[in-house]
Amino acid sequence: MKKYLLLIGFLAVFNFCNAQEYTFGVKGGFNQFSIGDILSFGGSFQQGAPNETFSPNNELNIHYGAFLSISFGNFFIRPELIFGSINNSYDFPRSTSNWQTSKVDFPIHIGYKVFDPIAIYVGPNISFFKEVTLDGANNSKGASPIAYEKNLTNINIGIMVEFKRFGLDLRYGFP
């Protein structure tokens, strides 16, 4: 009896594994990312020089990478590895300073194919940043005074439209 249960269990697992579809490929696209505001401690209100907050001019940047998609009927899991560069600028009173960094993202999305060709997904995204540089913001030792998180985790939600071998993916990351 145990042999039959083992055989039925093996066949069920084998059938489940054969029902999966694997897809892998490359991806590339555009992103918009902001590292945040810069607070300038300019003085006091009594002296007429209050603190100022400078917001970045968000620019369009590029990213590229690879993905693996594993489907279970209408459900799927899709890990990705994405490399991106980020360049923005701040308009300070005396000049404009450019900041730049690069990052590696590792999102793991779990999704559902609503109907052909549209799917929705959600999942965590782990980002690893390289050093951020800001023109004109170095101290006497040459180090940038910008404090930032080198690793960041957020949640992505998105919608994906696939046409045979090509797809369009729109996503938003919540901090």
GROMACS .gro file of C-alpha atoms in nm:
model
  175
    1MET     CA    1   0.000   0.000   0.000
    2LYS     CA    2   0.284   0.240   0.083
    3LYS     CA    3   0.441   0.168  -0.255
    4TYR     CA    4   0.120   0.269  -0.432
    5LEU     CA    5   0.091   0.592  -0.232
    6LEU     CA    6   0.454   0.671  -0.310
    7LEU     CA    7   0.394   0.601  -0.681
    8ILE     CA    8   0.080   0.822  -0.685
    9GLY     CA    9   0.271   1.100  -0.505
   10PHE     CA   10   0.560   1.074  -0.752
   11LEU     CA   11   0.320   1.090  -1.050
   12ALA     CA   12   0.141   1.393  -0.900
   13VAL     CA   13   0.471   1.579  -0.852
   14PHE     CA   14   0.588   1.480  -1.200
   15ASN     CA   15   0.259   1.602  -1.350
   16PHE     CA   16   0.286   1.930  -1.157
   17CYS     CA   17   0.644   1.985  -1.278
   18ASN     CA   18   0.546   1.920  -1.639
   19ALA     CA   19   0.264   2.175  -1.612
   20GLN     CA   20   0.516   2.455  -1.558
   21GLU     CA   21   0.636   2.676  -1.841
   22TYR     CA   22   0.975   2.841  -1.828
   23THR     CA   23   1.061   3.159  -2.014
   24PHE     CA   24   1.379   3.363  -1.992
   25GLY     CA   25   1.498   3.667  -2.175
   26VAL     CA   26   1.656   4.010  -2.173
   27LYS     CA   27   1.489   4.336  -2.090
   28GLY     CA   28   1.564   4.702  -2.114
   29GLY     CA   29   1.382   5.025  -2.074
   30PHE     CA   30   1.346   5.361  -1.909
   31ASN     CA   31   1.314   5.457  -1.545
   32GLN     CA   32   1.267   5.766  -1.336
   33PHE     CA   33   1.421   5.768  -0.991
   34SER     CA   34   1.475   6.035  -0.728
   35ILE     CA   35   1.716   5.998  -0.439
   36GLY     CA   36   1.526   6.267  -0.247
   37ASP     CA   37   1.543   6.625  -0.131
   38ILE     CA   38   1.851   6.804  -0.001
   39LEU     CA   39   1.805   7.021   0.306
   40SER     CA   40   2.033   7.324   0.328
   41PHE     CA   41   2.086   7.469   0.674
   42GLY     CA   42   2.118   7.831   0.558
   43GLY     CA   43   2.070   8.018   0.882
   44SER     CA   44   1.784   8.140   1.093
   45PHE     CA   45   1.461   8.324   1.023
   46GLN     CA   46   1.577   8.615   1.242
   47GLN     CA   47   1.875   8.674   1.011
   48GLY     CA   48   1.658   8.639   0.700
   49ALA     CA   49   1.823   8.319   0.579
   50PRO     CA   50   1.590   8.024   0.651
   51ASN     CA   51   1.669   7.663   0.581
   52GLU     CA   52   1.594   7.560   0.222
   53THR     CA   53   1.488   7.231   0.069
   54PHE     CA   54   1.604   7.151  -0.283
   55SER     CA   55   1.416   6.890  -0.485
   56PRO     CA   56   1.580   6.708  -0.776
   57ASN     CA   57   1.493   6.754  -1.141
   58ASN     CA   58   1.389   6.400  -1.229
   59GLU     CA   59   1.535   6.287  -1.560
   60LEU     CA   60   1.465   5.984  -1.773
   61ASN     CA   61   1.729   5.710  -1.729
   62ILE     CA   62   1.788   5.363  -1.873
   63HIS     CA   63   1.812   5.011  -1.732
   64TYR     CA   64   1.883   4.664  -1.874
   65GLY     CA   65   1.886   4.311  -1.743
   66ALA     CA   66   1.748   3.960  -1.762
   67PHE     CA   67   1.445   3.771  -1.631
   68LEU     CA   68   1.318   3.419  -1.572
   69SER     CA   69   0.944   3.354  -1.571
   70ILE     CA   70   0.794   3.032  -1.435
   71SER     CA   71   0.422   2.984  -1.508
   72PHE     CA   72   0.175   2.765  -1.321
   73GLY     CA   73  -0.138   2.802  -1.534
   74ASN     CA   74  -0.243   3.166  -1.501
   75PHE     CA   75  -0.008   3.230  -1.207
   76PHE     CA   76   0.362   3.306  -1.248
   77ILE     CA   77   0.674   3.396  -1.053
   78ARG     CA   78   0.927   3.619  -1.227
   79PRO     CA   79   1.267   3.697  -1.073
   80GLU     CA   80   1.475   3.959  -1.252
   81LEU     CA   81   1.825   4.106  -1.237
   82ILE     CA   82   1.837   4.468  -1.354
   83PHE     CA   83   2.129   4.711  -1.389
   84GLY     CA   84   2.051   5.082  -1.407
   85SER     CA   85   2.214   5.422  -1.407
   86ILE     CA   86   2.056   5.725  -1.247
   87ASN     CA   87   2.142   6.086  -1.330
   88ASN     CA   88   1.951   6.388  -1.196
   89SER     CA   89   2.027   6.747  -1.105
   90TYR     CA   90   1.956   7.000  -0.831
   91ASP     CA   91   1.909   7.371  -0.903
   92PHE     CA   92   2.101   7.540  -0.621
   93PRO     CA   93   2.096   7.923  -0.594
   94ARG     CA   94   2.444   7.971  -0.745
   95SER     CA   95   2.465   7.675  -0.982
   96THR     CA   96   2.313   7.349  -1.093
   97SER     CA   97   2.473   7.033  -0.952
   98ASN     CA   98   2.439   6.693  -1.116
   99TRP     CA   99   2.420   6.375  -0.913
  100GLN     CA  100   2.464   6.025  -1.039
  101THR     CA  101   2.472   5.670  -0.918
  102SER     CA  102   2.414   5.321  -1.047
  103LYS     CA  103   2.221   5.037  -0.893
  104VAL     CA  104   2.140   4.670  -0.922
  105ASP     CA  105   1.779   4.565  -0.865
  106PHE     CA  106   1.661   4.216  -0.781
  107PRO     CA  107   1.279   4.207  -0.798
  108ILE     CA  108   1.081   3.887  -0.744
  109HIS     CA  109   0.729   3.931  -0.882
  110ILE     CA  110   0.432   3.704  -0.829
  111GLY     CA  111   0.159   3.759  -1.085
  112TYR     CA  112  -0.162   3.650  -1.242
  113LYS     CA  113  -0.250   3.651  -1.611
  114VAL     CA  114  -0.590   3.824  -1.606
  115PHE     CA  115  -0.657   3.751  -1.972
  116ASP     CA  116  -0.441   3.719  -2.279
  117PRO     CA  117  -0.220   3.934  -2.314
  118ILE     CA  118  -0.256   4.126  -1.981
  119ALA     CA  119  -0.106   4.024  -1.646
  120ILE     CA  120  -0.077   4.199  -1.309
  121TYR     CA  121   0.191   4.140  -1.047
  122VAL     CA  122   0.328   4.239  -0.708
  123GLY     CA  123   0.646   4.159  -0.522
  124PRO     CA  124   0.952   4.278  -0.332
  125ASN     CA  125   1.242   4.459  -0.495
  126ILE     CA  126   1.589   4.474  -0.339
  127SER     CA  127   1.817   4.752  -0.467
  128PHE     CA  128   2.194   4.777  -0.419
  129PHE     CA  129   2.336   5.126  -0.483
  130LYS     CA  130   2.689   5.225  -0.570
  131GLU     CA  131   2.830   5.549  -0.430
  132VAL     CA  132   2.631   5.863  -0.503
  133THR     CA  133   2.827   6.157  -0.641
  134LEU     CA  134   2.707   6.518  -0.644
  135ASP     CA  135   2.907   6.784  -0.832
  136GLY     CA  136   3.031   7.059  -0.600
  137ALA     CA  137   2.924   6.884  -0.279
  138ASN     CA  138   3.260   6.744  -0.170
  139ASN     CA  139   3.426   6.848   0.153
  140SER     CA  140   3.798   6.924   0.197
  141LYS     CA  141   3.880   6.550   0.206
  142GLY     CA  142   3.704   6.491  -0.128
  143ALA     CA  143   3.424   6.285   0.024
  144SER     CA  144   3.062   6.355  -0.061
  145PRO     CA  145   2.853   6.464   0.241
  146ILE     CA  146   2.543   6.285   0.107
  147ALA     CA  147   2.399   6.025   0.342
  148TYR     CA  148   2.197   5.750   0.171
  149GLU     CA  149   2.092   5.389   0.213
  150LYS     CA  150   2.316   5.154   0.014
  151ASN     CA  151   2.053   4.878   0.022
  152LEU     CA  152   1.686   4.950  -0.020
  153THR     CA  153   1.385   4.719  -0.018
  154ASN     CA  154   1.047   4.821  -0.152
  155ILE     CA  155   0.731   4.669  -0.300
  156ASN     CA  156   0.656   4.682  -0.673
  157ILE     CA  157   0.315   4.660  -0.833
  158GLY     CA  158   0.263   4.656  -1.204
  159ILE     CA  159   0.087   4.555  -1.519
  160MET     CA  160   0.240   4.368  -1.810
  161VAL     CA  161   0.122   4.331  -2.169
  162GLU     CA  162   0.289   4.059  -2.377
  163PHE     CA  163   0.275   4.017  -2.755
  164LYS     CA  164   0.439   3.686  -2.844
  165ARG     CA  165   0.810   3.744  -2.770
  166PHE     CA  166   0.783   4.112  -2.673
  167GLY     CA  167   0.626   4.279  -2.374
  168LEU     CA  168   0.555   4.615  -2.218
  169ASP     CA  169   0.582   4.645  -1.842
  170LEU     CA  170   0.472   4.940  -1.627
  171ARG     CA  171   0.551   4.928  -1.255
  172TYR     CA  172   0.560   5.147  -0.951
  173GLY     CA  173   0.773   5.094  -0.641
  174PHE     CA  174   0.641   5.178  -0.295
  175PRO     CA  175   0.904   5.263  -0.032
   0.00000   0.00000   0.00000
